[in-house]
mmCIF file of C-alpha atoms in Angstrom:
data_model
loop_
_atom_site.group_PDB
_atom_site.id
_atom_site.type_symbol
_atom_site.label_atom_id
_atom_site.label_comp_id
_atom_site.label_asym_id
_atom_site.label_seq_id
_atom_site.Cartn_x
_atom_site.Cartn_y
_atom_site.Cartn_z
ATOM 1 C CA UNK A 1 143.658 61.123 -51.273
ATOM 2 C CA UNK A 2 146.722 61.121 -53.604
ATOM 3 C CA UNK A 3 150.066 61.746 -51.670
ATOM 4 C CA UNK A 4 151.557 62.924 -54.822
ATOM 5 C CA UNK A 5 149.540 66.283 -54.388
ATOM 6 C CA UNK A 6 152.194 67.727 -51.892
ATOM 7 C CA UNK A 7 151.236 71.696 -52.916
ATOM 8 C CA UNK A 8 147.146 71.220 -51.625
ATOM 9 C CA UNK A 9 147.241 73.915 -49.329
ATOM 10 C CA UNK A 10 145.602 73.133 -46.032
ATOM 11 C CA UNK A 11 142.499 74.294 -44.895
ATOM 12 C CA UNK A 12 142.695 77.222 -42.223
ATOM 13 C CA UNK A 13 141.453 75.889 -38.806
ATOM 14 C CA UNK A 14 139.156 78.141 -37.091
ATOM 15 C CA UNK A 15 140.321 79.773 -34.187
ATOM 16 C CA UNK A 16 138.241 78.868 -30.595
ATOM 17 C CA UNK A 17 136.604 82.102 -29.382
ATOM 18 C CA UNK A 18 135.653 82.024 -25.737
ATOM 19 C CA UNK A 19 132.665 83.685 -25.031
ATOM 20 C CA UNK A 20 131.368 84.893 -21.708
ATOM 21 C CA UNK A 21 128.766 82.849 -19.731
ATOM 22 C CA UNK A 22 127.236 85.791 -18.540
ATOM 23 C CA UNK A 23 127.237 88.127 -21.659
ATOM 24 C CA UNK A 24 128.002 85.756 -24.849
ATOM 25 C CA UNK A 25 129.989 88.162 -25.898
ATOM 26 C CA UNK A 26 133.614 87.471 -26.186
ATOM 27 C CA UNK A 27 135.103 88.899 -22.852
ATOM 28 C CA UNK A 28 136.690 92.031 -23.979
ATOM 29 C CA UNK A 29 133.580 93.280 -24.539
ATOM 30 C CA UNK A 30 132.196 92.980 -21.189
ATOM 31 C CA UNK A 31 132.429 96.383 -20.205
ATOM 32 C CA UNK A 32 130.220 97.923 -22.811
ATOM 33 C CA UNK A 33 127.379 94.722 -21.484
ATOM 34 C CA UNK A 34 125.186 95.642 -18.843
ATOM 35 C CA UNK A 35 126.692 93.147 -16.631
ATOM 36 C CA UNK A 36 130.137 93.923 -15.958
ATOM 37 C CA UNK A 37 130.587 92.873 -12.295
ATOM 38 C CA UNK A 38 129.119 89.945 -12.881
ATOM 39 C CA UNK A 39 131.201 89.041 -16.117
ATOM 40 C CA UNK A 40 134.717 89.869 -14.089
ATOM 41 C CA UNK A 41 133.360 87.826 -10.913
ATOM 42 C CA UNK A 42 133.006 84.818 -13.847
ATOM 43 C CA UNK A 43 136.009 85.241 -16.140
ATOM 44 C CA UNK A 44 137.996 85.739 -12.590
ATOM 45 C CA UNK A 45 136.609 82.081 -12.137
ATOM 46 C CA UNK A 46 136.611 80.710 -15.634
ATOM 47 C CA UNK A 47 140.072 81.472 -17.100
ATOM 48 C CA UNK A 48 142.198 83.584 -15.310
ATOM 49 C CA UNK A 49 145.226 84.558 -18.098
ATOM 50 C CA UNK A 50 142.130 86.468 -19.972
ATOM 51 C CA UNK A 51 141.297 87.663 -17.023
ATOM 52 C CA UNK A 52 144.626 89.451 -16.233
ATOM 53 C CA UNK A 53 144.859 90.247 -19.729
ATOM 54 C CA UNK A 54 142.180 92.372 -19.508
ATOM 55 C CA UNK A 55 141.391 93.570 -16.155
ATOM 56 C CA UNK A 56 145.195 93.765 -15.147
ATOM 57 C CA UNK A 57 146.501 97.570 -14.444
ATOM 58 C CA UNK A 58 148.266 97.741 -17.274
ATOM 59 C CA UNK A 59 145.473 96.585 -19.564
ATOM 60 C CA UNK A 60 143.188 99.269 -17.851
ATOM 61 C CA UNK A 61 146.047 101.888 -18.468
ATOM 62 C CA UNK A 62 146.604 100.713 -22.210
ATOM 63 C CA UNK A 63 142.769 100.196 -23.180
ATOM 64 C CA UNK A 64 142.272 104.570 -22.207
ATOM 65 C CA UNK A 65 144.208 104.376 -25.488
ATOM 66 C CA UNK A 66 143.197 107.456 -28.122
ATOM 67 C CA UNK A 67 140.229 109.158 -25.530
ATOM 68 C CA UNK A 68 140.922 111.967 -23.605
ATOM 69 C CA UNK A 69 140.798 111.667 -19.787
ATOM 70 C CA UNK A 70 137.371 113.076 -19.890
ATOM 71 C CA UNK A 71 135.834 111.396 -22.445
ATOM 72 C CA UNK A 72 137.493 107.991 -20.892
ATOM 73 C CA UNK A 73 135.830 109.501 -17.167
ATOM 74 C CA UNK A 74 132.477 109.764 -18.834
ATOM 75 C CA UNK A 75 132.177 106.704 -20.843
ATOM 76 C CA UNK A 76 132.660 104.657 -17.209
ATOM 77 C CA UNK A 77 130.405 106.670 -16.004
ATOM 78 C CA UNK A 78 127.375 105.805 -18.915
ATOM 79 C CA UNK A 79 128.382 102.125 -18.985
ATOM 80 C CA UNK A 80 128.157 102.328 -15.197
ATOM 81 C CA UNK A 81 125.416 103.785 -15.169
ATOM 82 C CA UNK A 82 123.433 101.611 -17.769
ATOM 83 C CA UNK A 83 124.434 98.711 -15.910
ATOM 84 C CA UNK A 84 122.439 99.381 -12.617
ATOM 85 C CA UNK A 85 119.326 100.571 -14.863
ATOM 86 C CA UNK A 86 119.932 97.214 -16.370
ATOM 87 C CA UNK A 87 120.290 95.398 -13.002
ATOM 88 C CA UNK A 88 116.823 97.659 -11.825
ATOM 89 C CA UNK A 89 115.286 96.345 -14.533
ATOM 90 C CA UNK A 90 116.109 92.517 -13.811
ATOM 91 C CA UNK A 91 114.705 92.972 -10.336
ATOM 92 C CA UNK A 92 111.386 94.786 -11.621
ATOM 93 C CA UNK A 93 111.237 91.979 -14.070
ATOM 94 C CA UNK A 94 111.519 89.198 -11.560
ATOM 95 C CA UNK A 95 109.097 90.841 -9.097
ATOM 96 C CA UNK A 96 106.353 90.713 -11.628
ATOM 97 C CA UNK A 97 107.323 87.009 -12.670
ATOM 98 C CA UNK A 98 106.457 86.294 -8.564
ATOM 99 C CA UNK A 99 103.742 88.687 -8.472
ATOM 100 C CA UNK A 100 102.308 87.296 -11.839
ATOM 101 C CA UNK A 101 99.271 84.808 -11.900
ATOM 102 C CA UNK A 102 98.577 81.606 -13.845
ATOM 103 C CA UNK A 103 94.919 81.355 -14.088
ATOM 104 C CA UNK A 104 93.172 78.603 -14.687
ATOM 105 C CA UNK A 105 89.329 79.246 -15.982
ATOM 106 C CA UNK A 106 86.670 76.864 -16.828
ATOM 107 C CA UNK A 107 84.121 78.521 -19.896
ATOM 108 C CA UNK A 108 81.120 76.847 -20.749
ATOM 109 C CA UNK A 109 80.918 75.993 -24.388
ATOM 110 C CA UNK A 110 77.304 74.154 -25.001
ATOM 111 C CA UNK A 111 75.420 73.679 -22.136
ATOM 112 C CA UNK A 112 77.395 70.046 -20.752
ATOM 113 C CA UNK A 113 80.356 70.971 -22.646
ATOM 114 C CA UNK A 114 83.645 72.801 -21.046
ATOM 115 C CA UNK A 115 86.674 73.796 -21.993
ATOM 116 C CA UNK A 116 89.707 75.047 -19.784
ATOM 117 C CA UNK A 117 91.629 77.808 -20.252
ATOM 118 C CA UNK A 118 94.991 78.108 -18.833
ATOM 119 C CA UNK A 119 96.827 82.426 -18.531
ATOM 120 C CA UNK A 120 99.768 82.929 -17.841
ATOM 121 C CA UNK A 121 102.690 80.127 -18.204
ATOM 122 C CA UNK A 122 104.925 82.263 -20.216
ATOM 123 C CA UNK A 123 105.742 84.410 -17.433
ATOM 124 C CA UNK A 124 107.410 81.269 -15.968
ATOM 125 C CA UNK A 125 109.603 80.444 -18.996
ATOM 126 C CA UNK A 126 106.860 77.503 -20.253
ATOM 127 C CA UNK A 127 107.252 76.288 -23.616
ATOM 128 C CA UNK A 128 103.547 76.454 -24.403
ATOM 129 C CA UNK A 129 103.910 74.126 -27.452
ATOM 130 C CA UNK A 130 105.527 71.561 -25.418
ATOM 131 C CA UNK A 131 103.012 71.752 -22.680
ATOM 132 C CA UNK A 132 99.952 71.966 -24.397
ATOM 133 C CA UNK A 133 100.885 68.476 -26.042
ATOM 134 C CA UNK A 134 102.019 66.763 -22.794
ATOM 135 C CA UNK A 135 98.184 68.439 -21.638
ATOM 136 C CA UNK A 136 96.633 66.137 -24.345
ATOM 137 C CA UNK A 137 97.975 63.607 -24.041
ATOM 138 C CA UNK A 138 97.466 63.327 -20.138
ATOM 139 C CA UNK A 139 93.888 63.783 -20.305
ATOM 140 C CA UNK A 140 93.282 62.577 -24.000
ATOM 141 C CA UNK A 141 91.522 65.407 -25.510
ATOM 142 C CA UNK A 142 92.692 67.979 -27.466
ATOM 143 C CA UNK A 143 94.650 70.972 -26.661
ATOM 144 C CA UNK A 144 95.740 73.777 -28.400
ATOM 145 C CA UNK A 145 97.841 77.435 -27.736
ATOM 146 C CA UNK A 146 95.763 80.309 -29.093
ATOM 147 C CA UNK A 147 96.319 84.307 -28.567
ATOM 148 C CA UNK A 148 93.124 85.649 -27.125
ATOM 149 C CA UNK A 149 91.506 88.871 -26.757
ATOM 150 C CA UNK A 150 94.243 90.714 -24.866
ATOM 151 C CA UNK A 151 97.453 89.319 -27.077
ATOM 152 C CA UNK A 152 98.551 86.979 -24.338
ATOM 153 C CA UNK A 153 98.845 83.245 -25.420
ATOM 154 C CA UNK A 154 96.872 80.454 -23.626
ATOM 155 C CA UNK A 155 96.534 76.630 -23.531
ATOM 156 C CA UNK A 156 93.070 75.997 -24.107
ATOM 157 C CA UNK A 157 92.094 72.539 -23.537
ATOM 158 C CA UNK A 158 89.004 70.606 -24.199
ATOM 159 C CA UNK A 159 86.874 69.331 -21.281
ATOM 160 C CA UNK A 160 86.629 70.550 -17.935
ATOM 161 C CA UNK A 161 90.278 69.639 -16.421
ATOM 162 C CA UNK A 162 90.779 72.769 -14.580
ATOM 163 C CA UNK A 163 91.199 70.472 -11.062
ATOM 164 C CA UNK A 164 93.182 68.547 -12.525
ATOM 165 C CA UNK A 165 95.481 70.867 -14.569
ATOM 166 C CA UNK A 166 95.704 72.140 -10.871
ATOM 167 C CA UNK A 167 97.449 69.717 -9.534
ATOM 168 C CA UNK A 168 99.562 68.773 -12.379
ATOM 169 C CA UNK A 169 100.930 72.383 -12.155
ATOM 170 C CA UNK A 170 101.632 72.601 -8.400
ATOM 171 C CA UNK A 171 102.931 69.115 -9.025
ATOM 172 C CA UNK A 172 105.508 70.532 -11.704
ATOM 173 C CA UNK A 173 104.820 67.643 -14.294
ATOM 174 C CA UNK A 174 107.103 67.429 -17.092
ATOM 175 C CA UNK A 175 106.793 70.843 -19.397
ATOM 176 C CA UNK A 176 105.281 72.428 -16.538
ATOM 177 C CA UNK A 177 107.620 72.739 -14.074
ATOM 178 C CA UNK A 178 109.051 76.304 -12.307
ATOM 179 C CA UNK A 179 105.576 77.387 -11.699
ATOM 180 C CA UNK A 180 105.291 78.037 -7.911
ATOM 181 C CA UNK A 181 101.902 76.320 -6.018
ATOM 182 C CA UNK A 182 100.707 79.574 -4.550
ATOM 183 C CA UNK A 183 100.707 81.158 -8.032
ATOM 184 C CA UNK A 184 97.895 79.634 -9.116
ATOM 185 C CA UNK A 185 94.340 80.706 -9.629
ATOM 186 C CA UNK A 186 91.097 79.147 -10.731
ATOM 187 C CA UNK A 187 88.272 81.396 -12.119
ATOM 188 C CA UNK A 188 84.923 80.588 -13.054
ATOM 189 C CA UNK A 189 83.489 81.663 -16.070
ATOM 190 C CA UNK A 190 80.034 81.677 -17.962
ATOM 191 C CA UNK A 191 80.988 83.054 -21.137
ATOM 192 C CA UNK A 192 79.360 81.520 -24.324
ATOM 193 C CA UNK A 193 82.645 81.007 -26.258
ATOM 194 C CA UNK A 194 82.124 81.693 -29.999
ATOM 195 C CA UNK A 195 82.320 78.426 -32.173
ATOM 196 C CA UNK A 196 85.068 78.842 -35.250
ATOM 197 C CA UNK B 1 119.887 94.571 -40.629
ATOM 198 C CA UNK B 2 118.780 92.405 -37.326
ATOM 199 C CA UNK B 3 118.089 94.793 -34.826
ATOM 200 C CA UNK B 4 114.865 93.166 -33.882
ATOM 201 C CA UNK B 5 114.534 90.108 -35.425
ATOM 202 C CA UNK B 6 112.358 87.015 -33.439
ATOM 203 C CA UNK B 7 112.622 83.352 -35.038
ATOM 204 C CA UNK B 8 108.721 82.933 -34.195
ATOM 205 C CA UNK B 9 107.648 85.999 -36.160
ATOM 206 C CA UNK B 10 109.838 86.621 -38.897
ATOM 207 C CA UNK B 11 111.068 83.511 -40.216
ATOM 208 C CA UNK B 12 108.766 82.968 -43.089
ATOM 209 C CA UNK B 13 109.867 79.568 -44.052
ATOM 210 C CA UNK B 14 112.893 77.401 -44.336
ATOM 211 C CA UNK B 15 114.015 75.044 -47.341
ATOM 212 C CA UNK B 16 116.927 73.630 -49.292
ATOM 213 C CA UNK B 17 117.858 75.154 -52.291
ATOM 214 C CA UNK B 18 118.454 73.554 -55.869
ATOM 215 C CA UNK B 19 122.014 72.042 -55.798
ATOM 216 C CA UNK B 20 122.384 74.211 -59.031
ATOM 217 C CA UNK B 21 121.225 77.171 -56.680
ATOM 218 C CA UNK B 22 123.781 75.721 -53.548
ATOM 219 C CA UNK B 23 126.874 75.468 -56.282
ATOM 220 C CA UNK B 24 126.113 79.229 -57.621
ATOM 221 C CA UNK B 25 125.996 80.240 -53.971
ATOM 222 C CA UNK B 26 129.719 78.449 -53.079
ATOM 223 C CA UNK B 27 130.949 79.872 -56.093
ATOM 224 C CA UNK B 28 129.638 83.608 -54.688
ATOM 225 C CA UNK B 29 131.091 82.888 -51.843
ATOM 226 C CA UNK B 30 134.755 81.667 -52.750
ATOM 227 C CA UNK B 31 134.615 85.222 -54.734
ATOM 228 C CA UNK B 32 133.824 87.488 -52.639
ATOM 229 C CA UNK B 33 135.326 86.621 -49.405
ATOM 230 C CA UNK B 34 139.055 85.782 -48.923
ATOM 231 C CA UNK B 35 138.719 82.236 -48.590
ATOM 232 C CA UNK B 36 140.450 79.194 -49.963
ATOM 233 C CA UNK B 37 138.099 76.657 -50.708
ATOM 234 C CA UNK B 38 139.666 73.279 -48.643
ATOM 235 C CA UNK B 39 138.908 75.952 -45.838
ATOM 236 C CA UNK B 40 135.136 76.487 -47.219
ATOM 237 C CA UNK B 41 134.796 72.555 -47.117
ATOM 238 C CA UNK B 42 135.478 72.754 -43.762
ATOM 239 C CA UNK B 43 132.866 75.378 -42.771
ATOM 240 C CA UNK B 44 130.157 73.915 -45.513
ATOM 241 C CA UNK B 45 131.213 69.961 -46.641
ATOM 242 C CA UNK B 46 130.321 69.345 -49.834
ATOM 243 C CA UNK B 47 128.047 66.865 -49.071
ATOM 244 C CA UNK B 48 126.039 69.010 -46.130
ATOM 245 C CA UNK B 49 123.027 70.927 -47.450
ATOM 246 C CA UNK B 50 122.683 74.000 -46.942
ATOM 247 C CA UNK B 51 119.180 75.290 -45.534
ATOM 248 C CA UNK B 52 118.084 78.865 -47.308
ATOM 249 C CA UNK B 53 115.613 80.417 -44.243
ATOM 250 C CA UNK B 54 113.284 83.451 -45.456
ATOM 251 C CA UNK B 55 113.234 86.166 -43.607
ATOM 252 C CA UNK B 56 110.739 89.109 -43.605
ATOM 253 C CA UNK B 57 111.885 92.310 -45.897
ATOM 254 C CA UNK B 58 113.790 89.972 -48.327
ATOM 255 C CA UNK B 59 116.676 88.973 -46.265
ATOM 256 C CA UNK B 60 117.908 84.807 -46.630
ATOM 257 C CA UNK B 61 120.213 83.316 -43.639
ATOM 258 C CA UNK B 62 121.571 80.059 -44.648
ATOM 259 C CA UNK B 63 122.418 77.550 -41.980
ATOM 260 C CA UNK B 64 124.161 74.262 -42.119
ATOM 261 C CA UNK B 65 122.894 71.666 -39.529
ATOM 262 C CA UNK B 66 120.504 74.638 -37.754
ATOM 263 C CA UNK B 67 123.932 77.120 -37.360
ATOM 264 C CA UNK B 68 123.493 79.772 -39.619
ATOM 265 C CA UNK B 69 126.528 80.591 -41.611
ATOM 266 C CA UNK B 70 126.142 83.564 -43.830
ATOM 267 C CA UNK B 71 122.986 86.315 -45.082
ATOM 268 C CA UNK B 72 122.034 88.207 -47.856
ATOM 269 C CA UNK B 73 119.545 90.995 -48.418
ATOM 270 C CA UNK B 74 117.732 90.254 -51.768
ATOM 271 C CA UNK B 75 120.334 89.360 -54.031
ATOM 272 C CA UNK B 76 123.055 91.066 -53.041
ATOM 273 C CA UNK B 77 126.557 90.136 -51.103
ATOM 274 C CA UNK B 78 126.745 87.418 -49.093
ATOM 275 C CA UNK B 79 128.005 88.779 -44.936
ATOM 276 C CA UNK B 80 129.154 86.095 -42.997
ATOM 277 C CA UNK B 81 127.534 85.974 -39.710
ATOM 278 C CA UNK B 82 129.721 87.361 -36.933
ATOM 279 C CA UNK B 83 130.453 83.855 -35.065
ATOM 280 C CA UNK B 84 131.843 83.066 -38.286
ATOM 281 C CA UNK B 85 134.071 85.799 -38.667
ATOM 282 C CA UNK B 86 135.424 84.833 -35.471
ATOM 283 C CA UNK B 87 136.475 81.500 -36.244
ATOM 284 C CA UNK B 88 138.259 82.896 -39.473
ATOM 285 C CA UNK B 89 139.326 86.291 -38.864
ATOM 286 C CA UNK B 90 141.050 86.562 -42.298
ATOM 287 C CA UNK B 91 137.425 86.599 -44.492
ATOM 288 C CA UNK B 92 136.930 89.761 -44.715
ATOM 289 C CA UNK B 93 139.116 92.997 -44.902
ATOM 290 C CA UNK B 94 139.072 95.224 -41.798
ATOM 291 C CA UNK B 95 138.454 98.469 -41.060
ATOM 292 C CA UNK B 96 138.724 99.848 -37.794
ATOM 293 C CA UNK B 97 136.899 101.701 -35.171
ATOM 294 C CA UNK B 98 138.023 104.680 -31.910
ATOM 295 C CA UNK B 99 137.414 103.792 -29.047
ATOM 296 C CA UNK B 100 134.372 106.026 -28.647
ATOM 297 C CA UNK B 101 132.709 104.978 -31.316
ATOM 298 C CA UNK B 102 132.458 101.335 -30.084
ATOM 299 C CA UNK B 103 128.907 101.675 -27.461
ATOM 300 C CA UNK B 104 127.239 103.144 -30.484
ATOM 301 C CA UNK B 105 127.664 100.718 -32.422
ATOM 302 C CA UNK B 106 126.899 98.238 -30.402
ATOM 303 C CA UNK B 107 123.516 99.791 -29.875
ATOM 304 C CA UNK B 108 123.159 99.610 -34.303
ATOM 305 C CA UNK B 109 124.146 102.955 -35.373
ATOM 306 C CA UNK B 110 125.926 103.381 -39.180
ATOM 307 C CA UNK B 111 129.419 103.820 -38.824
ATOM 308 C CA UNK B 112 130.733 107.946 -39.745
ATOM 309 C CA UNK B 113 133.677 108.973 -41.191
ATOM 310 C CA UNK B 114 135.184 110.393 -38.265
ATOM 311 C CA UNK B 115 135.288 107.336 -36.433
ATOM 312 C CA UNK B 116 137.329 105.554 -39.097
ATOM 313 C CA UNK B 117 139.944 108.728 -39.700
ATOM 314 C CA UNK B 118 140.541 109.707 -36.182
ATOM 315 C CA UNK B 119 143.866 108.552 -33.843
ATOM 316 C CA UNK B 120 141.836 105.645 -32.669
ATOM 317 C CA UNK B 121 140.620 104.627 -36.345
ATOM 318 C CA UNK B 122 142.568 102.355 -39.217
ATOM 319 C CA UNK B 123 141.640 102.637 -42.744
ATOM 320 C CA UNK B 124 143.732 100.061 -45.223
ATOM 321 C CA UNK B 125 146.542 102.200 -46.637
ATOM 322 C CA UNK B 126 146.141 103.281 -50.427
ATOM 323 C CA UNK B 127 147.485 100.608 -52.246
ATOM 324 C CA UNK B 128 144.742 98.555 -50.585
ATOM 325 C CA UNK B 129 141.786 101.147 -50.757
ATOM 326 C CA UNK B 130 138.760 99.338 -50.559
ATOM 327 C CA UNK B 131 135.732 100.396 -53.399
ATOM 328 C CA UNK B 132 132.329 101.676 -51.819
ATOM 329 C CA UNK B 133 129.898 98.449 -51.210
ATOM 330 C CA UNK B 134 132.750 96.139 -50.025
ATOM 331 C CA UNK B 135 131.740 93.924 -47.294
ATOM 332 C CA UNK B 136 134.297 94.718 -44.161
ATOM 333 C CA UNK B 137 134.815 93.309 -40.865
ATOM 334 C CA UNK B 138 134.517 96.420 -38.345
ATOM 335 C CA UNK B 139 137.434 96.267 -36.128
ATOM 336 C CA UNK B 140 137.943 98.423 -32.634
ATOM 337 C CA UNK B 141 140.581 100.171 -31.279
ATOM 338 C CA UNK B 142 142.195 97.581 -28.781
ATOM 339 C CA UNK B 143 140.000 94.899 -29.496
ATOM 340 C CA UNK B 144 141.012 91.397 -31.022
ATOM 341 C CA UNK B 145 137.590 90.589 -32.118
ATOM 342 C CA UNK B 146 135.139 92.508 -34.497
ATOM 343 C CA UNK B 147 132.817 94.292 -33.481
ATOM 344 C CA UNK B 148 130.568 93.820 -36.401
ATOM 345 C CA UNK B 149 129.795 93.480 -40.175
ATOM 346 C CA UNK B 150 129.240 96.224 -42.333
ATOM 347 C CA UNK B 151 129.274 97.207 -46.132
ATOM 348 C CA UNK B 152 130.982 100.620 -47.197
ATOM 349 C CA UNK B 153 129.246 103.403 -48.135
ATOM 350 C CA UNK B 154 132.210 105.165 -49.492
ATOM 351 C CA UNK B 155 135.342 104.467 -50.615
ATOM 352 C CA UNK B 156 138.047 104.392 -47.949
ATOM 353 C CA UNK B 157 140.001 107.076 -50.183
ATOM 354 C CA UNK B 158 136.470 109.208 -50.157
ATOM 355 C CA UNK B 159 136.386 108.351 -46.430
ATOM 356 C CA UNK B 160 139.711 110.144 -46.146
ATOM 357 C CA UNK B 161 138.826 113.250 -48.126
ATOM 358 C CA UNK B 162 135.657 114.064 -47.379
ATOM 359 C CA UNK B 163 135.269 113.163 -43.565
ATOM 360 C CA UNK B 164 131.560 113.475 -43.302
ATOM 361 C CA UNK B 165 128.394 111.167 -43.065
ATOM 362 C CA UNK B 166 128.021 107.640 -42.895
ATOM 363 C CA UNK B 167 131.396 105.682 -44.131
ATOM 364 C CA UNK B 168 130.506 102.138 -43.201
ATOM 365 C CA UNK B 169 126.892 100.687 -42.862
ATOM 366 C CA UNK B 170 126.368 98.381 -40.437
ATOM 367 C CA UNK B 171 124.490 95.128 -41.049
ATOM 368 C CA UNK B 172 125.775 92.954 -38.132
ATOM 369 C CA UNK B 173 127.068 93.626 -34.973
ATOM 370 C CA UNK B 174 127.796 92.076 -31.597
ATOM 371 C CA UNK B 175 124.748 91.596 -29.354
ATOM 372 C CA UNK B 176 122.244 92.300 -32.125
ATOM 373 C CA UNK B 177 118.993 89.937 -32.427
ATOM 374 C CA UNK B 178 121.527 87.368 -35.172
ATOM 375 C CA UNK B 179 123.795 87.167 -32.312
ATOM 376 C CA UNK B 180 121.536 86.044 -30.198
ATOM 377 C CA UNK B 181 120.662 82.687 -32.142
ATOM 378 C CA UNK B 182 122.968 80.348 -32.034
ATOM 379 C CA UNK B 183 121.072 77.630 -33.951
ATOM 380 C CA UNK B 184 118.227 78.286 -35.932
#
């Protein structure tokens, strides 16, 4: 680098955005989230200058700006509003993760020949890819993720493992952990599955 | 542009372009944004390849080192993604939003007229009036950061005369499916 170049501009450095935990957005925009209680409770924590910045009284006062005390009245009132339908639909969402199943089923394939099929790990955040490998490799067969009839994905895996698979998943093993014991279902099947 | 947009189904493949094809593209870029280029070398090094991703209906992210940088839709201008804009505020000329319009377009809708012209609205003054199909930043009333990208459908002297319709189209904007991946 010649010193002799003294007019090289210098590059612009980019300016550090904070970005809520709870929303990713940056933290003035918050309120139009559907988690605004929860964002204030963490930028209260987080950094509390932005925090008076915005939620201060005189940034509240300031930020009614240009809208009319109406229209200001009624856009609390949607954002409100679409926050609790979004906290309603958190809850709903979480009650069907409990209430959700992982099955486990055993189909016969020729008449000594199994394989198991395992429903049902995405509702607990499993990366299917991931497991299905770690699957193989425990048991040394092969394993593979597949959409069947109904659109939902499942590990199928060669051989009849389904005790086994069991076990490893009330166990939480590796990719498979998060999936509650009591969760867990095993269903018999005899179902001649099709060969490819 | 990426109002539902899911890496597992619509990425149709990822590769790195020519380096005849990456130079073309820097050049592009040094045009059309306001951007010096020691401060492009620090967002793309020379030496860092760039990764052109395909996406469904003809759009292209580019990413250096999985974070994607910058989009097109077939072959036309380049929008920076809206982290990007962030960290360098100055690459695009703004246009700002009222107050109002702000939860709609958050939830995607085009940017109208009114929204621009009102109290709560800035348009660049005359002397800077921006041609229709500039790429702006989308500003809001009260708001440091941008709210999204968009392209103009108008000119912002049109926008001032004729008050009606869609002024600015959106193609980014916070919270939208591209904000959502941070790496890609």
């Amino acid at each position: 680098m010649s010193s002799s170049d003294q007019q090289e501009p210098q590059p612009v450095r980019p300016l550090q955005v904070i970005y809520c935990q709870i929303c990713t957005f940056p933290p003035e925009y918050c309120e139009f989230g559907s988690s605004l209680t929860r964002c204030k409770e963490w930028l209260q924590g987080a950094n509390s200058q932005l925090f008076d910045k915005y939620y201060s009284d005189e940034a509240l006062q300031s930020k009614i700006g240009t809208l009319s005390l109406e229209a200001q009245a009624k856009l609390e009132k949607d954002t409100a509003k679409k926050e609790a339908k979004a906290e309603a639909k958190a809850d709903a969402a979480l009650k069907k993760k409990m209430a959700s199943q992982v099955s486990i089923k055993r189909i016969e394939r020729n008449k000594r020949k199994h394989v198991t099929a395992i429903h049902g790990l995405e509702a607990f955040d499993v990366d299917l890819k991931k497991a299905s490998k770690f699957l193989a490799q425990k048991f040394a067969t092969g394993a593979s993720v597949t959409k069947n009839a109904q659109g939902l994905d499942e590990i199928v895996v060669q051989g009849d493992v389904s005790g086994d698979v069991l076990e490893l998943i009330e166990g939480g093993a590796g990719p498979l952990k998060g999936v509650p014991a009591d969760n867990v279902v095993i269903i018999e099947e005899k179902k001649k599955k099709t060969q490819e | 542009m990426f109002k539902k947009f899911s890496p597992s189904t619509d990425i149709a493949g990822q590769t790195p372009p020519k380096s005849s094809v990456q130079r073309s593209i820097r050049a592009a870029v040094l045009q059309q944004w306001k951007i010096g280029p020691e401060t492009l070398e620090e967002i793309w090094p020379k030496k860092d390849t760039l990764i052109h991703v395909k996406c469904r209906e003809h759009i292209s992210i580019y990413t250096i080192q999985s974070v994607p940088l910058f989009f097109q839709h077939f072959d036309g201008p380049f929008y920076p993604t809206l982290r990007l804009l962030y960290q360098y505020p100055f690459l695009l000329p703004k246009v700002g939003v009222d107050r109002g319009a702000i939860r709609f377009l958050l939830a995607g809708a085009p940017m109208m007229c009114p929204g621009l012209t009102s109290t709560g609205g800035y348009l660049p003054p005359p002397e800077e009036a921006l041609p229709k199909g500039t790429v702006v930043a989308v500003h809001a009333e009260g708001k440091e950061h941008a709210v999204g990208v968009g392209i103009t459908e108008l000119g912002t002297e049109e926008m001032r005369r004729v008050n009606k319709d869609v002024a600015v189209e959106i193609v980014a904007h916070l919270g939208d499916d591209l904000w959502a991946l941070q790496t890609l």
